[in-house]
Short mmCIF file of C-alpha atoms in Angstrom, two decimals:
data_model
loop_
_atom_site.label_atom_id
_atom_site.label_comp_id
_atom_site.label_asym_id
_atom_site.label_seq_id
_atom_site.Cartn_x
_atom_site.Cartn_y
_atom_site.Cartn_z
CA UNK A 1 57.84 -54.45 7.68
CA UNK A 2 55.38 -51.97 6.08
CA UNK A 3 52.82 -53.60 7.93
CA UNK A 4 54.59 -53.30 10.87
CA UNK A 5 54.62 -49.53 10.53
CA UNK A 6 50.89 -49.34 9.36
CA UNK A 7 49.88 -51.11 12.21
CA UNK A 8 51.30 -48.61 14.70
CA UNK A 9 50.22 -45.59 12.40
CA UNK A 10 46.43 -46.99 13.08
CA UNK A 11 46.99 -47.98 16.87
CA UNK A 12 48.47 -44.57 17.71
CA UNK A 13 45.61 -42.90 15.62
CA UNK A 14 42.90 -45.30 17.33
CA UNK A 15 44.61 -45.18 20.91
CA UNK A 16 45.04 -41.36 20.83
CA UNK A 17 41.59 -40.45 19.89
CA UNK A 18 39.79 -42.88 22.17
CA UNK A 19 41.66 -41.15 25.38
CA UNK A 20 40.25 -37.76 23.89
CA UNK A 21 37.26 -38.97 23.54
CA UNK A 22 37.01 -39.86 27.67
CA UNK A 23 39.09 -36.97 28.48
CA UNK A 24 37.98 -33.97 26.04
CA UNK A 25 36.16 -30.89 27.36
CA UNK A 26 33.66 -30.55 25.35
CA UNK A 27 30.67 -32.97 23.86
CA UNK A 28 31.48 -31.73 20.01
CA UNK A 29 35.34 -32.73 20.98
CA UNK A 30 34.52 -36.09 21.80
CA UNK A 31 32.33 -37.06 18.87
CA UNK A 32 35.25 -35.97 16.45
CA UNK A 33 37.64 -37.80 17.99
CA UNK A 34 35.31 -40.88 18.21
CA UNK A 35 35.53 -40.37 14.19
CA UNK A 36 38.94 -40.97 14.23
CA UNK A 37 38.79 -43.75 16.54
CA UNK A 38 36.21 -45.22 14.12
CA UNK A 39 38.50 -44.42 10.64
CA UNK A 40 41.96 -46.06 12.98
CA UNK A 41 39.58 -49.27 13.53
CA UNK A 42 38.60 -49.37 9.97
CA UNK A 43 41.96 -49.45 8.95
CA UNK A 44 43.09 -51.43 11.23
CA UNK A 45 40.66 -54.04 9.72
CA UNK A 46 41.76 -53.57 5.99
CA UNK A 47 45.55 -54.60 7.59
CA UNK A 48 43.85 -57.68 8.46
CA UNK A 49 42.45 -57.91 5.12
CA UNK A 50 39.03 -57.40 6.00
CA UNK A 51 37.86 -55.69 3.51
CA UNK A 52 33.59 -56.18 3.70
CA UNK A 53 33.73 -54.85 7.75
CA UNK A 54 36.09 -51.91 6.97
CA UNK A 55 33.65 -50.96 4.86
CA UNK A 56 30.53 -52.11 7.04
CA UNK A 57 32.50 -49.93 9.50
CA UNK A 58 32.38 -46.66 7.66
CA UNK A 59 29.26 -46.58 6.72
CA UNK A 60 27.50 -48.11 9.86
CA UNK A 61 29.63 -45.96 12.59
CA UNK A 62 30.41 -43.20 10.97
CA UNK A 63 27.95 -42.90 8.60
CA UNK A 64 25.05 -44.06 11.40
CA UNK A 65 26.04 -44.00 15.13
CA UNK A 66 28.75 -41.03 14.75
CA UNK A 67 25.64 -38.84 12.66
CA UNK A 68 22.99 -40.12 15.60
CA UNK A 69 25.83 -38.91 18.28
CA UNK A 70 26.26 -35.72 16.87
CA UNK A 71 22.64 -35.46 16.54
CA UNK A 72 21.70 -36.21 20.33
CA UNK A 73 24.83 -33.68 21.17
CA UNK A 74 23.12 -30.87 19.43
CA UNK A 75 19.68 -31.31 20.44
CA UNK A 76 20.39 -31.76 24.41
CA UNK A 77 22.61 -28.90 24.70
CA UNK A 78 21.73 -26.07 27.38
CA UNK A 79 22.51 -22.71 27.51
CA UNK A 80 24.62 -22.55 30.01
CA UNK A 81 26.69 -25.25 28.54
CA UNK A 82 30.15 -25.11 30.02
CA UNK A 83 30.42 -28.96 30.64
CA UNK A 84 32.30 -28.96 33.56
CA UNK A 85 35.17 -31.59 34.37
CA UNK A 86 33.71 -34.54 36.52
CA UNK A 87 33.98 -33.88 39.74
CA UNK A 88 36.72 -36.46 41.72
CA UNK A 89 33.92 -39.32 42.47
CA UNK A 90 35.97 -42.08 43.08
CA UNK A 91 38.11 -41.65 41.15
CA UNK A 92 41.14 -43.82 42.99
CA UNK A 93 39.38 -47.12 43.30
CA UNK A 94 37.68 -46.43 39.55
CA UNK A 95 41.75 -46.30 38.84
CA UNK A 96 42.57 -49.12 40.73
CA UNK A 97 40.50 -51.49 39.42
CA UNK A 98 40.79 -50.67 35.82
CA UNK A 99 44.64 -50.59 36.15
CA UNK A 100 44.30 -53.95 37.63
CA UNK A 101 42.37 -55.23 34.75
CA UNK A 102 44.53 -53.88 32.00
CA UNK A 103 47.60 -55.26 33.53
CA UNK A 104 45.83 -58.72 34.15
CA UNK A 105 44.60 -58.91 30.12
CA UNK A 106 48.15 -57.66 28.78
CA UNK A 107 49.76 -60.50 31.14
CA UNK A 108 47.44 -63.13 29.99
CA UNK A 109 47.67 -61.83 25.83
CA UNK A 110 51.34 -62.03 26.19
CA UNK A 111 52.15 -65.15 27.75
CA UNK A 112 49.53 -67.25 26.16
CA UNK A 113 50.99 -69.72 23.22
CA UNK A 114 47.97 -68.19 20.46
CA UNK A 115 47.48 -70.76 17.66
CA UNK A 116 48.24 -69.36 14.22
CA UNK A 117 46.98 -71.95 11.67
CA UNK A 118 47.94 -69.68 9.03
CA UNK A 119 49.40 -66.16 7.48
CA UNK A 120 47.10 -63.62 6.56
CA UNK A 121 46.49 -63.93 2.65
CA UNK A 122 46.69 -60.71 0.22
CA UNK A 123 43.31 -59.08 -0.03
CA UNK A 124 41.23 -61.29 -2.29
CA UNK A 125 37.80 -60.01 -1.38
CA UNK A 126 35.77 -61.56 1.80
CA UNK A 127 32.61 -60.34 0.52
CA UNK A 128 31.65 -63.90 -1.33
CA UNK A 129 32.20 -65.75 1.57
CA UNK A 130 30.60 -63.55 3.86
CA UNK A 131 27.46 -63.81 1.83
CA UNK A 132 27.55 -67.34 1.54
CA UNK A 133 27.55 -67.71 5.53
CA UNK A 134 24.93 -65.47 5.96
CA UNK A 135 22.26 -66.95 3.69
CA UNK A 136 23.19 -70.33 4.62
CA UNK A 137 24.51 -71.21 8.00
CA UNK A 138 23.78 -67.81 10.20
CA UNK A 139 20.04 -67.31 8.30
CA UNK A 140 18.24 -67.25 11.14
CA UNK A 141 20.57 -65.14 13.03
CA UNK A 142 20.46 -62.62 10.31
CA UNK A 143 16.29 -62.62 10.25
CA UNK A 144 16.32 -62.10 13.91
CA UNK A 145 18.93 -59.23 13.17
CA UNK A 146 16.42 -57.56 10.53
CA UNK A 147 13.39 -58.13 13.22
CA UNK A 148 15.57 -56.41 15.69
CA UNK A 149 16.33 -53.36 13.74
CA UNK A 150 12.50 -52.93 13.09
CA UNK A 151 11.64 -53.38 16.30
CA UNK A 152 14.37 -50.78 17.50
CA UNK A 153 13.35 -48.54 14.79
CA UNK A 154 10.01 -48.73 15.72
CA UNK A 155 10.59 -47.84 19.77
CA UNK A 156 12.93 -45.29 19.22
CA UNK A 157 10.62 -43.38 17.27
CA UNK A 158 7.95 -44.28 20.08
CA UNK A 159 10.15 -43.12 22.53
CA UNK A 160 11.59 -40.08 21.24
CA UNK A 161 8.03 -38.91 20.03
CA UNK A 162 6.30 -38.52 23.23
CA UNK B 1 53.70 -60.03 10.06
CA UNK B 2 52.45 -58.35 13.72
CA UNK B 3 52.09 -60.69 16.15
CA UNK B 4 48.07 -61.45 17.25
CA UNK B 5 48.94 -60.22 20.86
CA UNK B 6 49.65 -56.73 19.60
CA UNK B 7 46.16 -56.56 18.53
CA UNK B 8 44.92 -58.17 21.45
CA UNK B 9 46.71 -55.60 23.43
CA UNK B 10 45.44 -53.02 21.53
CA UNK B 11 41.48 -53.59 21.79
CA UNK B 12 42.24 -54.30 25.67
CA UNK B 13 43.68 -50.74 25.62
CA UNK B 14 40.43 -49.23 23.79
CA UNK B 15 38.11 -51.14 25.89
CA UNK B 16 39.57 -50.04 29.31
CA UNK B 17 39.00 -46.53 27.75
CA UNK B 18 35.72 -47.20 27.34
CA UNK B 19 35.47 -48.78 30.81
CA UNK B 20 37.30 -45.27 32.37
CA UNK B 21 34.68 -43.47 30.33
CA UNK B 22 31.40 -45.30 31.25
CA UNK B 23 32.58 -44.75 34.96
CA UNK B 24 34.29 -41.61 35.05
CA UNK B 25 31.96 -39.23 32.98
CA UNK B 26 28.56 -38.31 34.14
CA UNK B 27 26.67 -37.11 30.66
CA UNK B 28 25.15 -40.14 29.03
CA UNK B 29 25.95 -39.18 25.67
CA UNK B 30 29.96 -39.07 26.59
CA UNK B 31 28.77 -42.78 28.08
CA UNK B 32 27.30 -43.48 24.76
CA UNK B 33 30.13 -43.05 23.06
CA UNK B 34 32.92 -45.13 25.54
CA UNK B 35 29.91 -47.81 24.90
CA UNK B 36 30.47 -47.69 21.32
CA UNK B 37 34.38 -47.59 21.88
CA UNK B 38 33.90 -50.71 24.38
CA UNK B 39 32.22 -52.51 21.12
CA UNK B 40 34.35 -51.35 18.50
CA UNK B 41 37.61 -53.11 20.60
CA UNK B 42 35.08 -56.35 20.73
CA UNK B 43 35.03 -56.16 16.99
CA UNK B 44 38.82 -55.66 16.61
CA UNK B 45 39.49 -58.45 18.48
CA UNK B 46 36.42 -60.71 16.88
CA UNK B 47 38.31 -59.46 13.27
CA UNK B 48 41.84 -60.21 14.38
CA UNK B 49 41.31 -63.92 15.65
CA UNK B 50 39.34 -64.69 12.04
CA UNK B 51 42.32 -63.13 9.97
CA UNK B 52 44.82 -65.18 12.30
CA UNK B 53 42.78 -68.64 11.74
CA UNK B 54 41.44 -68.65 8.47
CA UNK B 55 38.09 -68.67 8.96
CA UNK B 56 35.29 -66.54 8.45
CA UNK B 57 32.85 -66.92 11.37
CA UNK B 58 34.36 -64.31 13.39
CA UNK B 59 33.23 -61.85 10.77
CA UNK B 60 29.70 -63.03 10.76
CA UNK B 61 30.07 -61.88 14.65
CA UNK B 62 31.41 -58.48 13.69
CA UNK B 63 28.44 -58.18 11.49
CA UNK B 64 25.83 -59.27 14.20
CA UNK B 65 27.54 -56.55 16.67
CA UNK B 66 26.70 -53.99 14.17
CA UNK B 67 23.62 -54.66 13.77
CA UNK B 68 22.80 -54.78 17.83
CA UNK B 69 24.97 -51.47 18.13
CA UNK B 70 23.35 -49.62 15.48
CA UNK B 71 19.84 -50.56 17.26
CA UNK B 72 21.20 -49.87 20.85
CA UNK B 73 22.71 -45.95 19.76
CA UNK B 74 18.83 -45.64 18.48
CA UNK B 75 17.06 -46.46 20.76
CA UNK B 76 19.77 -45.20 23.64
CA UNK B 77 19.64 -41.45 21.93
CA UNK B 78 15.97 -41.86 21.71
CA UNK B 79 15.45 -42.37 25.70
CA UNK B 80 18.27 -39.59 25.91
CA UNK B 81 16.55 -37.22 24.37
CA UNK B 82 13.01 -37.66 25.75
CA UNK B 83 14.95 -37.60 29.12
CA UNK B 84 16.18 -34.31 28.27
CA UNK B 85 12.77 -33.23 27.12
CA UNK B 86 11.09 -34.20 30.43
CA UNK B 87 13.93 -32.92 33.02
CA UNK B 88 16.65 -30.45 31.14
CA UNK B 89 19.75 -32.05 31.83
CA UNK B 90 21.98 -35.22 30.56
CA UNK B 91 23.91 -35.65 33.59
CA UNK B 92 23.06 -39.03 34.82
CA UNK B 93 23.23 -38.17 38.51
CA UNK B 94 20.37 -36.24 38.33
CA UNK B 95 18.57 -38.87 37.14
CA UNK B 96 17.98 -41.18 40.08
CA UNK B 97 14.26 -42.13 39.94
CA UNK B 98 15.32 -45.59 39.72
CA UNK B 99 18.12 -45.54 42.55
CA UNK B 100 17.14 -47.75 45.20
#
């Protein structure tokens, strides 16, 4: 029942600060919100006793992305900086479609029969596991991950340089 | 215990956020960030299937997102701010060197 009640606590928090994050006024508004978007998710993830990505989830988004975010926000702002509302730019088929999608996924989530092999077990720690996988059947994903990071490391300092 | 479909239901919400965001706004760091949000409901939903079936994999996934999202924001904020550099504005429809 608790759980219950968690779960909407994080889905309200999560939900909420997404829609300010598309709808707020101003650039600064938006990347705090995205940090509570970020903290809802992470909690969200400990209810399904996820402990190693919760964490991951922290300190990769918030401690990485949200800092870059806030970062690009400060160093592209103008002085005349009123950011003003979009303008209406189709805006009613943008609506129409979305709305269409949303109602399609919700249809399809509720009425399929999902297979639930099992209950969610108390936290016991998915870190061992986790670790196990990654050095033995994703390894090679996880070197082409670490080449990737160099290599984006490497052109966004290129990039941003020049 | 919540049902899986609440969660399902849930990231679908965030992700058409995302999607109103990435074609709604018109500064590509507010685009950034419905990117990220688009992501982040991937990973919710990548997390809630593992927990429901026992079995790890889905986790690896969430950590291989990361990974590609952490290098994306890099190397996304990098070309945003030499774009801002070269031509004094975010707003991506002043940026249309590319539009056919």
């Amino acid at each position: 029942m608790e759980m219950t009640i968690l779960f909407y606590v994080f889905a309200v928090l999560t939900v909420g600060s997404a829609f300010a994050v598309v709808f707020a006024r101003s650039l600064i508004y938006s990347a705090f919100s995205l940090l509570f978007t970020f903290m809802g998710v992470a909690g969200l993830y400990v209810l399904l006793s996820a402990d190693f990505i919760a964490v991951a989830q922290i300190m990769v988004y918030i401690g990485g992305i949200l800092i870059l975010l806030v970062f690009g926000v400060m160093l592209t702002r103008q002085v005349t900086d009123v950011e003003i509302r979009t303008s209406a730019f189709r805006t009613l088929p943008a609506t129409v479609v979305v709305g269409l999608a949303l109602g399609t996924l919700i249809v399809i989530f509720i009425r399929t029969k999902w297979m639930q092999v099992h209950t969610i077990p108390d936290i016991e720690g998915t870190t061992m596991e986790l670790g196990e996988l990654l050095l033995t059947t994703f390894v090679l994903p996880f070197e082409v991950a670490g080449i990737l990071l160099l290599v984006a490391i490497m052109g966004a300092a290129l990039i941003a340089r020049r | 215990m919540v049902p899986i479909h609440y969660y399902l239901i849930l990231s679908a919400v965030m992700f058409i956020t995302g999607v109103v965001g990435v074609l709604t706004r018109r500064n590509a760091i507010i685009i950034f960030m419905c990117i990220e949000l688009m992501l982040n409901s991937v990973n919710l939903t990548f997390v809630a299937f593992s927990a429901y079936l026992g079995n790890e994999t889905g986790q690896m996934f969430v950590f291989f997102i990361m990974a590609v999202a952490a290098a994306e924001a890099a190397v996304g904020l990098a070309i945003v701010i030499a774009l801002f550099r070269n031509r004094q504005t975010v707003n991506i429809n002043d940026v249309n060197i590319l539009r056919w």
